[in-house]
Tab-separated table of C-alpha atoms in Angstrom:
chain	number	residue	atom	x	y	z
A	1	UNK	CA	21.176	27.099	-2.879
A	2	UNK	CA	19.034	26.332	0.299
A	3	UNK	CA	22.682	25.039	1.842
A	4	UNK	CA	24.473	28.105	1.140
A	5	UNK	CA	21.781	30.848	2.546
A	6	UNK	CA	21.482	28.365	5.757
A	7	UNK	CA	25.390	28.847	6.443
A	8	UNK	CA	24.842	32.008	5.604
A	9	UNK	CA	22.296	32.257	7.494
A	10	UNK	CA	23.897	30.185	10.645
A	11	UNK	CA	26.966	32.146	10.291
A	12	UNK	CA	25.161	35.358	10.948
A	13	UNK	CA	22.843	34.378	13.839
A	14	UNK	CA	25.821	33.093	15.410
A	15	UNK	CA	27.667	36.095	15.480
A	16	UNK	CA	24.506	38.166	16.441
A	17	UNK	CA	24.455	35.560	19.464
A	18	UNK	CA	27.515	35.381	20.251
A	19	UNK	CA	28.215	38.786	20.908
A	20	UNK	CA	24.761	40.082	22.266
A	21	UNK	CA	24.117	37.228	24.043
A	22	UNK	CA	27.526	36.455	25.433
A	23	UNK	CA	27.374	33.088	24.528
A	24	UNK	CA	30.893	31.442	23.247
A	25	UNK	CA	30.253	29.895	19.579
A	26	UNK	CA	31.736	26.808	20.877
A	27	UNK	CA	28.326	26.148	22.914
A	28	UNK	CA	26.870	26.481	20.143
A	29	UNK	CA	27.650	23.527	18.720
A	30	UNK	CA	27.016	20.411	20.716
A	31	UNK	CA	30.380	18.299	19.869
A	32	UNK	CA	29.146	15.300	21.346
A	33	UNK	CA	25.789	14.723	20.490
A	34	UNK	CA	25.506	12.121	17.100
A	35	UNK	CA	23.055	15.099	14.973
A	36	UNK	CA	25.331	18.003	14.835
A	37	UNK	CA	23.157	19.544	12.155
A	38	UNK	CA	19.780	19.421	13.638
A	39	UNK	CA	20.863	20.165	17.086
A	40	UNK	CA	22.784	23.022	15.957
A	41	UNK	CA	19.671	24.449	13.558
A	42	UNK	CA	17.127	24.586	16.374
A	43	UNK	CA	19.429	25.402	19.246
A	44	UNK	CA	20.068	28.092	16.930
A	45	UNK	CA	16.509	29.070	16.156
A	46	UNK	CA	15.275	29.003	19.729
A	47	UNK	CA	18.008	31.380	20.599
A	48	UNK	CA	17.339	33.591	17.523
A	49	UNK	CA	14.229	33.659	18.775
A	50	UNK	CA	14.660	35.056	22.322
A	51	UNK	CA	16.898	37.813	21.104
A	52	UNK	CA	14.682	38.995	18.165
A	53	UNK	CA	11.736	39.569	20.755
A	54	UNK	CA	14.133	41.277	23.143
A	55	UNK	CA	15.742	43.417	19.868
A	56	UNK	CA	12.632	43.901	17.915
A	57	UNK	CA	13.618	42.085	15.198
A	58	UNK	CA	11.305	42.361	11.686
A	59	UNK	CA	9.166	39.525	11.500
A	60	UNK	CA	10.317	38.237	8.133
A	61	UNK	CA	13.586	37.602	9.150
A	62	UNK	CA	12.567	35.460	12.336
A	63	UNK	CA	10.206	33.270	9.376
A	64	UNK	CA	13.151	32.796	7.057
A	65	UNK	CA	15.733	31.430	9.885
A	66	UNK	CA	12.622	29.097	10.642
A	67	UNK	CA	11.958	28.301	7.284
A	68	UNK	CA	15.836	27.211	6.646
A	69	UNK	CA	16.128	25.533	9.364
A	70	UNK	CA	13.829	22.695	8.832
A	71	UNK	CA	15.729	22.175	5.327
A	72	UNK	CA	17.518	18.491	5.748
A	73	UNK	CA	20.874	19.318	5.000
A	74	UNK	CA	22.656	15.677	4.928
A	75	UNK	CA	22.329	13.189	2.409
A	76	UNK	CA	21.534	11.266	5.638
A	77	UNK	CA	18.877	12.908	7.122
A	78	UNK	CA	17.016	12.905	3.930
A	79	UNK	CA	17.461	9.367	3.332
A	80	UNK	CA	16.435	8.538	6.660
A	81	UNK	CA	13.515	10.854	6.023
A	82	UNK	CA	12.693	9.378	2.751
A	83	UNK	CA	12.840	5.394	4.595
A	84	UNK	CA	10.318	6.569	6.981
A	85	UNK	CA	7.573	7.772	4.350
A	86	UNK	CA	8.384	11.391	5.181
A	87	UNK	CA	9.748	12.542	2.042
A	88	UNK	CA	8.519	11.326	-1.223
A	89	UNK	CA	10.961	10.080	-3.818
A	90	UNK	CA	11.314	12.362	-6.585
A	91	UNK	CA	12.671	11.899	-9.856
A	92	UNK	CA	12.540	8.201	-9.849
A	93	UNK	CA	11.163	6.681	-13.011
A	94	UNK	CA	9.543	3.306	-13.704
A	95	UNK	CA	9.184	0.840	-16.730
A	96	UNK	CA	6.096	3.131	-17.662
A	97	UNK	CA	7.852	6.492	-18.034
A	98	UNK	CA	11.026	4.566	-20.109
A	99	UNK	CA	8.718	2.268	-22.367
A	100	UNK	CA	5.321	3.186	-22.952
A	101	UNK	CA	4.287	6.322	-25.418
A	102	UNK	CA	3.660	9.514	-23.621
A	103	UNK	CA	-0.163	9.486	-24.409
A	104	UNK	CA	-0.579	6.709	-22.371
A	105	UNK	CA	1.661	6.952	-19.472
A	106	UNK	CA	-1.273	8.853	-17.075
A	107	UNK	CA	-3.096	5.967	-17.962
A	108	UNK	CA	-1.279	3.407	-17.288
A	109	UNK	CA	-0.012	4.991	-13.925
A	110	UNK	CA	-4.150	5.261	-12.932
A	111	UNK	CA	-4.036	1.280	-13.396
A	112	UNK	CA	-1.089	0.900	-11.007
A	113	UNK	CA	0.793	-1.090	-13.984
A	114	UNK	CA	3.822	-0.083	-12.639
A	115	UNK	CA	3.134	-1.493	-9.050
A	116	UNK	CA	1.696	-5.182	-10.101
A	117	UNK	CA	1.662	-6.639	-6.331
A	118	UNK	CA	-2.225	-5.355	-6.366
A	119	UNK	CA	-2.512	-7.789	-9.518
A	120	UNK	CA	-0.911	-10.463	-7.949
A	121	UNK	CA	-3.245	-10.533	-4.748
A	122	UNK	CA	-6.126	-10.209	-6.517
A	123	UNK	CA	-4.920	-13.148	-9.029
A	124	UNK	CA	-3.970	-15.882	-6.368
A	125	UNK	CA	-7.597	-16.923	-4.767
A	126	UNK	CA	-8.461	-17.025	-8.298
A	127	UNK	CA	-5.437	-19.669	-8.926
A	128	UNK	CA	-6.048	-21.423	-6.266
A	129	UNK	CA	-9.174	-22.305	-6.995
A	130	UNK	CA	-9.071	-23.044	-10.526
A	131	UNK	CA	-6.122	-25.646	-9.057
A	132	UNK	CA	-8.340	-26.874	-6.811
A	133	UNK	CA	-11.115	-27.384	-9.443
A	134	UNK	CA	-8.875	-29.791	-11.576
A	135	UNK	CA	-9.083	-33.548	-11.640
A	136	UNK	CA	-7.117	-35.657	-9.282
A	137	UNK	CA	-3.556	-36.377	-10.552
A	138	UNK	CA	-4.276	-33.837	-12.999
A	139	UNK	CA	-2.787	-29.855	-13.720
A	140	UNK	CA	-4.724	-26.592	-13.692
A	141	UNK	CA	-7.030	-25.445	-16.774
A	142	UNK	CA	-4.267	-23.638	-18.401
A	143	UNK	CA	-6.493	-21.160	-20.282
A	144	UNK	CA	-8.696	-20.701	-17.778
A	145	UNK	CA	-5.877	-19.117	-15.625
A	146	UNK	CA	-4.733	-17.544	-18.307
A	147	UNK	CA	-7.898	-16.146	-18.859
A	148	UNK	CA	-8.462	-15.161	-15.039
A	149	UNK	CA	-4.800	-13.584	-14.767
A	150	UNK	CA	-5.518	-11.698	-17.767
A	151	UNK	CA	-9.278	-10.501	-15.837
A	152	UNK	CA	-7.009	-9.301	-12.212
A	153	UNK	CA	-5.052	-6.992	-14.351
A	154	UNK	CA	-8.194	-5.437	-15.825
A	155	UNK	CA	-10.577	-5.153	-12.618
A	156	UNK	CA	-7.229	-4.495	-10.720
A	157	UNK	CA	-7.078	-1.484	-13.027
A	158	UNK	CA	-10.609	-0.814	-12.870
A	159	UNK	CA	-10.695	-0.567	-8.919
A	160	UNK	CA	-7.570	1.409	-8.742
A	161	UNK	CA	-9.442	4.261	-11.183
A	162	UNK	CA	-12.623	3.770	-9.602
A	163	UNK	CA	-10.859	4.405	-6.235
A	164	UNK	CA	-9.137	7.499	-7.422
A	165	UNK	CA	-12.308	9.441	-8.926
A	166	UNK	CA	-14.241	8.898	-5.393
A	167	UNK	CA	-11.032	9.626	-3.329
A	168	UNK	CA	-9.530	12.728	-5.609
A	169	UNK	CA	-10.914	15.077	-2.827
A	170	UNK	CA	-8.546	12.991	-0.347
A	171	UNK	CA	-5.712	11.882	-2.290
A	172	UNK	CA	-4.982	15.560	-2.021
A	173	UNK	CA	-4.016	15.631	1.628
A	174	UNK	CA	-2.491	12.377	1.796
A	175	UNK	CA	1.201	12.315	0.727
A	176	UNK	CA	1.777	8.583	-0.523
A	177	UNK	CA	-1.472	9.652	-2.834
A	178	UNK	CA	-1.353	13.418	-3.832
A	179	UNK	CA	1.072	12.505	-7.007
A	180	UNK	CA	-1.522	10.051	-8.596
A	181	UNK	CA	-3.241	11.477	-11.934
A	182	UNK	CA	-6.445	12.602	-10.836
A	183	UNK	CA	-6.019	13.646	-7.641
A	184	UNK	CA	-2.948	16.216	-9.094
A	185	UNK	CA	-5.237	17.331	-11.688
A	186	UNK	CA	-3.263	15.457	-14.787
A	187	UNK	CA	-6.506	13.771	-15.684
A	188	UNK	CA	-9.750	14.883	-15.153
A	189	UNK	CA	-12.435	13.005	-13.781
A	190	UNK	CA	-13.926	12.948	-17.390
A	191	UNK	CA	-11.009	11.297	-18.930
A	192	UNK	CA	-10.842	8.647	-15.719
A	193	UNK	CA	-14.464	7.297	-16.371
A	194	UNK	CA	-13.747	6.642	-19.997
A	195	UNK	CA	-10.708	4.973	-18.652
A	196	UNK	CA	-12.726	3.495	-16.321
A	197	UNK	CA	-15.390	2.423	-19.132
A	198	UNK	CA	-12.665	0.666	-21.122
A	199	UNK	CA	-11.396	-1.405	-18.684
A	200	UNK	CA	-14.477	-3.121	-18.243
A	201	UNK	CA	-15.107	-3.302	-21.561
A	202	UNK	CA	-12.443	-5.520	-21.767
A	203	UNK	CA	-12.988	-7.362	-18.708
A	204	UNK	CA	-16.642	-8.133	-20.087
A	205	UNK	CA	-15.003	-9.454	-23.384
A	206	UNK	CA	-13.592	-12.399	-20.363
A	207	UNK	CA	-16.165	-12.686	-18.525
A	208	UNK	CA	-18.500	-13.639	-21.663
A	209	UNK	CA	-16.336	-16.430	-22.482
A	210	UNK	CA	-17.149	-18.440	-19.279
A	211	UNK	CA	-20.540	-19.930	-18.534
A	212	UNK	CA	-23.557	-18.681	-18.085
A	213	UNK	CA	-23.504	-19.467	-14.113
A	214	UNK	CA	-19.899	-17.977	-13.872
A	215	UNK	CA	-21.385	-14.849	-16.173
A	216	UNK	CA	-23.942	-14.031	-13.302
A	217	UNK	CA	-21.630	-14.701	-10.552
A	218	UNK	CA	-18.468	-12.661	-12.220
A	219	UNK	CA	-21.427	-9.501	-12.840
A	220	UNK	CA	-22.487	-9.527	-8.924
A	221	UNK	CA	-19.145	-8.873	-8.051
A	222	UNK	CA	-19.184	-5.114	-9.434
A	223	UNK	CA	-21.366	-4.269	-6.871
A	224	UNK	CA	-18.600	-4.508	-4.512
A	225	UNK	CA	-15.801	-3.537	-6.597
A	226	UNK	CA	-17.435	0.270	-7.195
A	227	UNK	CA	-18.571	0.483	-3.499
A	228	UNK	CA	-15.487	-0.267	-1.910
A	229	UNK	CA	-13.805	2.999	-2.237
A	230	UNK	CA	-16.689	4.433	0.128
A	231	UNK	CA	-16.151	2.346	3.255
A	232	UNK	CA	-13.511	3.941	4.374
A	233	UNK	CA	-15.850	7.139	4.801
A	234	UNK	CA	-18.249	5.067	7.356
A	235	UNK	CA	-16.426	2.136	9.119
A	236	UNK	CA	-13.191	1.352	10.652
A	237	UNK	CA	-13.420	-2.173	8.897
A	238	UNK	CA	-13.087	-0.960	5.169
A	239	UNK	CA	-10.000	-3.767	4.824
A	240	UNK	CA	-13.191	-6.838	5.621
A	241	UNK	CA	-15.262	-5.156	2.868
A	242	UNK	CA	-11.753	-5.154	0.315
A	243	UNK	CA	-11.543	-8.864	1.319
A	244	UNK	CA	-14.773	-9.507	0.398
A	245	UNK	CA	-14.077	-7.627	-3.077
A	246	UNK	CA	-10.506	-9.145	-3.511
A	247	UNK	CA	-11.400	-12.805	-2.649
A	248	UNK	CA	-13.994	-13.158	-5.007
A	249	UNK	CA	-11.920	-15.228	-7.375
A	250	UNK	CA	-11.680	-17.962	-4.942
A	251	UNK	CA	-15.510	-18.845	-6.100
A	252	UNK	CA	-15.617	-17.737	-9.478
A	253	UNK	CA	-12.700	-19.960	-10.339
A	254	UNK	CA	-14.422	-22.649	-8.887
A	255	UNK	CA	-17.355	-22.218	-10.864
A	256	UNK	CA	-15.785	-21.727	-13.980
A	257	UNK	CA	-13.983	-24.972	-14.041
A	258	UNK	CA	-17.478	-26.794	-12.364
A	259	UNK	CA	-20.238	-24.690	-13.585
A	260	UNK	CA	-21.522	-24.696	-9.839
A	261	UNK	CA	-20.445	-24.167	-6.550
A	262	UNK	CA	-19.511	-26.400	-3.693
A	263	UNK	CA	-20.111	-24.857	-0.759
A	264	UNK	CA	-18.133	-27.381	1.374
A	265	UNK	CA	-14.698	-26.378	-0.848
A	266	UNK	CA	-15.500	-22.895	-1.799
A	267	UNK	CA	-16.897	-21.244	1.315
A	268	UNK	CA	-13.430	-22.042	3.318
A	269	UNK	CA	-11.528	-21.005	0.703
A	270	UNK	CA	-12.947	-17.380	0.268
A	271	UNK	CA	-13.017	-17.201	4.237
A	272	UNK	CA	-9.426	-17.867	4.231
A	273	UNK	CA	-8.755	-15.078	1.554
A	274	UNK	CA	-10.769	-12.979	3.701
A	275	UNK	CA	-8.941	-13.156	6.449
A	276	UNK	CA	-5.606	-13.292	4.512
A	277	UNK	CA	-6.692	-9.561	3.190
A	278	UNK	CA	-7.565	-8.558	7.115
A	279	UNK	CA	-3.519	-8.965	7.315
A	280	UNK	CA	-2.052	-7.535	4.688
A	281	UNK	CA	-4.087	-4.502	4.183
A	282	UNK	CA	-4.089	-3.842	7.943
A	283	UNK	CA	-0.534	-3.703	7.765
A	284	UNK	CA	-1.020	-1.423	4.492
A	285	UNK	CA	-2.755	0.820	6.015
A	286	UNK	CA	-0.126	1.694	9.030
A	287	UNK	CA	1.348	3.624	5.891
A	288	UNK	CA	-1.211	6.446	6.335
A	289	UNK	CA	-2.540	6.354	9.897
A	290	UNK	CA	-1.608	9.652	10.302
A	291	UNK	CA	-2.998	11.241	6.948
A	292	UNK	CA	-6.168	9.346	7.450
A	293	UNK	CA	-6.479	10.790	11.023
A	294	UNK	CA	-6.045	13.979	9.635
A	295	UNK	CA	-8.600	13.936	6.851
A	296	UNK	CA	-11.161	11.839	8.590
A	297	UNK	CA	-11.306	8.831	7.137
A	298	UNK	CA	-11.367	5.274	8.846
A	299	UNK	CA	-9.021	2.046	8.704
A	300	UNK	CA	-8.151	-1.386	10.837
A	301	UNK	CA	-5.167	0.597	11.352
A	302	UNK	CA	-7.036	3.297	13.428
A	303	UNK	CA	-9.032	0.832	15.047
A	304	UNK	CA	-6.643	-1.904	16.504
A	305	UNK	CA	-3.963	0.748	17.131
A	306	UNK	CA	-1.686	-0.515	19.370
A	307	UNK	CA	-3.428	-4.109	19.790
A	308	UNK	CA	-2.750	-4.396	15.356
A	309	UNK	CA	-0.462	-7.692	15.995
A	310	UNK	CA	-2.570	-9.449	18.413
A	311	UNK	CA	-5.512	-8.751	15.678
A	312	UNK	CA	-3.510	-9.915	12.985
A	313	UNK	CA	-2.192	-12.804	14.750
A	314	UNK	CA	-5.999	-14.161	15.123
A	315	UNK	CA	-7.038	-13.329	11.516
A	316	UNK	CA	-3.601	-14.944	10.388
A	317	UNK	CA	-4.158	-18.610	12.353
A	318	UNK	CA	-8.189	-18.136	10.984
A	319	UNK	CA	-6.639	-18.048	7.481
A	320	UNK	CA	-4.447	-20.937	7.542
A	321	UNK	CA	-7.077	-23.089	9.511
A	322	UNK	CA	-9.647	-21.997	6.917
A	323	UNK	CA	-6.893	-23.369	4.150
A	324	UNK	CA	-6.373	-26.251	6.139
A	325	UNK	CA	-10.407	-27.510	6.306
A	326	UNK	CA	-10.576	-26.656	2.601
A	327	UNK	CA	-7.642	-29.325	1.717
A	328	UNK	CA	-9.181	-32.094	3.748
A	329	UNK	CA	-12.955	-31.354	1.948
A	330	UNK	CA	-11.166	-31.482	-1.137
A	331	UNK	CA	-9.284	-34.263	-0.191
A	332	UNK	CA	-5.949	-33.087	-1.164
A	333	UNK	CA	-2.838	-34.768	-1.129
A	334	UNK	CA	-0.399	-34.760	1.860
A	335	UNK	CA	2.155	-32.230	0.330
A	336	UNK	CA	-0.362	-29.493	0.327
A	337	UNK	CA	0.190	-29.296	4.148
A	338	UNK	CA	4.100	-29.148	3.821
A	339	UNK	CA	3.339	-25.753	1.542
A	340	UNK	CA	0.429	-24.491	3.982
A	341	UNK	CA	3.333	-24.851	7.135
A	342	UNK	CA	5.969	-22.802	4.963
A	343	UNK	CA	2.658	-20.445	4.084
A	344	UNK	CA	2.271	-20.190	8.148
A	345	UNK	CA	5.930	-19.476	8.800
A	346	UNK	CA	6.026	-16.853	5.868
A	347	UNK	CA	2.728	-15.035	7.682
A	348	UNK	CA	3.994	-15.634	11.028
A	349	UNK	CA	7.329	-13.827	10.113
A	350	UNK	CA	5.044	-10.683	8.476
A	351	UNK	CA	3.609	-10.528	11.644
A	352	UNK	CA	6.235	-10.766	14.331
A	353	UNK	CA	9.026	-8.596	12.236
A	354	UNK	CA	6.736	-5.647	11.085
A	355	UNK	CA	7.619	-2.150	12.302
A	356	UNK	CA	4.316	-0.338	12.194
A	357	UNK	CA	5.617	2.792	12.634
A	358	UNK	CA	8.022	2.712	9.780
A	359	UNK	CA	6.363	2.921	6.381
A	360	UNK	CA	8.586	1.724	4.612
A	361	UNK	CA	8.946	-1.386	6.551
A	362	UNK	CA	5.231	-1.895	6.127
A	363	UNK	CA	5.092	-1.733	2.273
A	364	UNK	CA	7.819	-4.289	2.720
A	365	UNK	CA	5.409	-7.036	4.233
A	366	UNK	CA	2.526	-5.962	2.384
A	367	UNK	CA	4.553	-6.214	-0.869
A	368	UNK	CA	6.105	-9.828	0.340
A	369	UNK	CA	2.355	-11.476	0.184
A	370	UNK	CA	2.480	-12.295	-3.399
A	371	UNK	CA	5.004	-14.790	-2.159
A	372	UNK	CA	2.436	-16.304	0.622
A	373	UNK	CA	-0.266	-16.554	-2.645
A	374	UNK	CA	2.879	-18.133	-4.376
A	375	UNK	CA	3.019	-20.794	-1.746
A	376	UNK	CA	0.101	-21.802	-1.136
A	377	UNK	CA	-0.951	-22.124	-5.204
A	378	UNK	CA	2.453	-24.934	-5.161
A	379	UNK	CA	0.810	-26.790	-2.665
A	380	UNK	CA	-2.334	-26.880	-4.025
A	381	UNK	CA	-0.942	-27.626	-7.109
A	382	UNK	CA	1.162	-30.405	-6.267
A	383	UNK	CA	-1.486	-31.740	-3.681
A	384	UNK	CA	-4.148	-32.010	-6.539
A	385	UNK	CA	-1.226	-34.017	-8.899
A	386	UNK	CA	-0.513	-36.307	-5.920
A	387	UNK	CA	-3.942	-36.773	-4.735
C-alpha cells in the first residue's frame, strides 16, 4: 500500500514540477547515480518543498510527501537497513514461540532462553576452573559442571529479569530493547519479581548442595548480580563491574572442587575473565552507542570512542597473560599453551576485523566468544590430563 500512494504520490509531484517549475522529468531522475530510489525521493521532496512555499501549498500535503518518502521501498534498502541495526526484524520466530506452551513463552523470552550465548559466557570461568581443580592426569568433576552449567542458566536468567525491571524505563527508548516483555508492557513488573523469585529459588536448591565455604562464597555474589543493572546510570565502566559479576565462577568452581581458595591459581584466573568481559561487552555495547547517548546512560563504548581497539587490544594481551601465569602456578601441561595461542589468535581476529559502526557486525564478535571460552576449557582440559 505504502508503494502504491508513493508512485502515486511521485507521479504527481513530478508533474506539478515539471510543468511549474520547468524542469524536464528526465532531471529528475539521476540515471547514473547507484540509489535511484532514494535520490529520486528526496530530490523530489526538496523540490516539492520550494514550490509549496512559493504556491501556498496546505501543510498536510507537504507532511505526507515527507512521510512517504522516508518509506524504504527496495527489498535492498531494507535489508541493508535491517544489517545495520536500523530496522528491527519482525516476524521472525525462535525455538520458544514454536515449542514451548503459550503461558510460558514471556517467560522464557525474560530469561533470554532463546539467545543462550549469555549462558555460555557466564558458564566457561566456571569450567575452567572446576578443570583446573581436578587431579593431575585426571578429568573434570562431571557433576559438579553439571551442576554449575545447570546454576549459569538460572542466575543468567535471573540477571537478565533483574536487568529488565530496573531498565523498563530505558528499554523503552532503545530499539534492540523496546520489544522485551517488561519494557513493552507484556509483563508487569509484579509478574517479573515472582519470576525473578523463582529463579533463585532454584538456583539456591544448587547452591545448597556444595559446601559450606562455597555456600557463603556463591551468596556474596548476589550482591553484585542485583547491582549491576545500576552502573550504567553512574560510570562509563559498567562492562568492569559485569566482569566482576560474570567471572565469579572462576573462584567458586575452585572452591567447590577444594573447599578453599588458592589465591596463587584463582586470583589470575578471575583477572583474566575480567578482562576477557572488558572485550566482549565493549564491543557489545557499540550496538547502542547511539540510544545510550540519547537516553543518558554510560558505557566503555562512550568512553573509549574512537580509541575502543587500542583499549581492547590492552585488556585482550592482559587476559591471555593473566591465563598464561595461571597455567604455570598450576603447573599445567605443555598443550594448554598450544590452546591459549589459538585462544590469542581467535581474540586477536575479534579485535582487528570488528566494524564498530555496524551492529550487526558487532553482535557477530560478541556472539563468537563462546568459542574463545570453548578453547581455552580444551586446553585446560587436556593440560590437566597431560600434566
Amino acid at each position: 500500500m505504502a508503494s502504491f500512494l508513493l508512485r502515486r504520490a511521485s507521479c504527481s509531484a513530478t508533474r506539478i514540477l515539471s510543468s511549474s517549475l520547468a524542469l524536464p522529468t528526465a532531471t529528475i531522475i539521476p540515471k547514473s547515480n547507484p540509489s535511484p530510489n532514494f535520490i529520486y525521493h528526496h530530490y523530489l521532496l526538496h523540490h516539492f518543498t520550494q514550490f509549496s512555499r512559493q504556491n501556498k501549498i496546505p501543510s498536510p500535503y507537504l507532511t505526507f510527501i515527507k512521510e512517504i518518502s522516508n518509506i524504504p521501498s527496495t527489498k535492498e534498502e531494507k535489508e541493508h537497513k535491517r544489517n545495520n541495526g536500523e530496522l528491527p526484524k519482525r516476524g521472525e520466530k525462535s525455538w520458544i514461540d514454536v515449542y514451548l506452551p503459550r503461558q510460558v513463552r514471556l517467560y522464557a523470552h525474560l530469561a533470554r532462553l532463546d539467545k543462550p550465548i549469555g549462558t555460555w559466557l557466564l558458564a566457561w570461568p566456571c569450567m575452567w576452573s572446576i578443570s583446573l581443580a581436578a587431579e593431575p592426569g585426571s578429568v573434570p568433576n562431571f557433576k559438579m559442571m553439571a551442576l554449575f552449567g545447570c546454576g549459569a542458566l538460572l542466575l543468567r536468567g535471573a540477571g537478565c529479569t533483574i536487568n529488565d525491571l530496573l531498565d523498563r524505563d530505558i528499554d523503552t527508548k532503545v530499539e534492540r530493547t523496546k520489544l522485551r516483555p517488561v519494557a513493552s508492557g507484556l509483563l508487569t513488573p509484579f509478574q517479573g519479581l515472582c519470576f525473578l523469585g523463582f529463579q533463585l529459588f532454584l538456583g539456591l536448591g544448587i547452591l545448597l548442595q556444595l559446601n559450606n565455604y562455597s555456600r557463603i562464597l556463591g551468596a556474596s555474589s548476589l550482591l553484585l548480580v542485583f547491582s549491576y543493572p545500576l552502573m550504567k546510570r553512574f560510570t562509563f565502566w559498567p562492562q568492569a563491574y559485569l566482569g566482576l559479576a560474570f567471572n565469579w565462577g572462576a573462584l567458586l568452581g575452585w572452591s567447590a572442587v577444594k573447599g578453599s581458595l588458592d589465591p596463587a591459581i584463582v586470583v589470575p584466573l578471575y583477572a583474566s575473565g575480567v578482562f576477557w568481559t572488558l572485550v566482549y561487552d565493549t564491543i557489545y555495547a557499540h550496538q547502542d552507542k547511539e540510544d545510550d547517548l540519547k537516553v543518558g546512560v554510560k558505557s566503555t563504548a562512550l568512553r573509549f570512542g574512537d580509541s575502543t581497539k587500542e583499549w581492547i587490544t590492552g585488556f585482550g594481551t592482559a587476559c591471555i597473560s593473566s591465563l598464561a601465569l595461571c597455567g604455570f602456578n598450576a603447573d599445567i601441561g605443555w598443550s594448554f599453551y598450544a590452546f591459549l595461542a589459538a585462544a590469542s589468535g581467535h581474540l586477536a581476529w575479534q579485535i582487528w576485523t570488528v566494524d564498530l559502526s555496524c551492529r550487526a557486525d558487532c553482535n557477530r564478535k560478541f556472539v563468537s566468544n563462546k568459542w574463545f571460552g570453548a578453547i581455552v576449557f580444551s586446553g585446560i582440559l587436556f593440560g590437566r590430563l597431560w600434566s
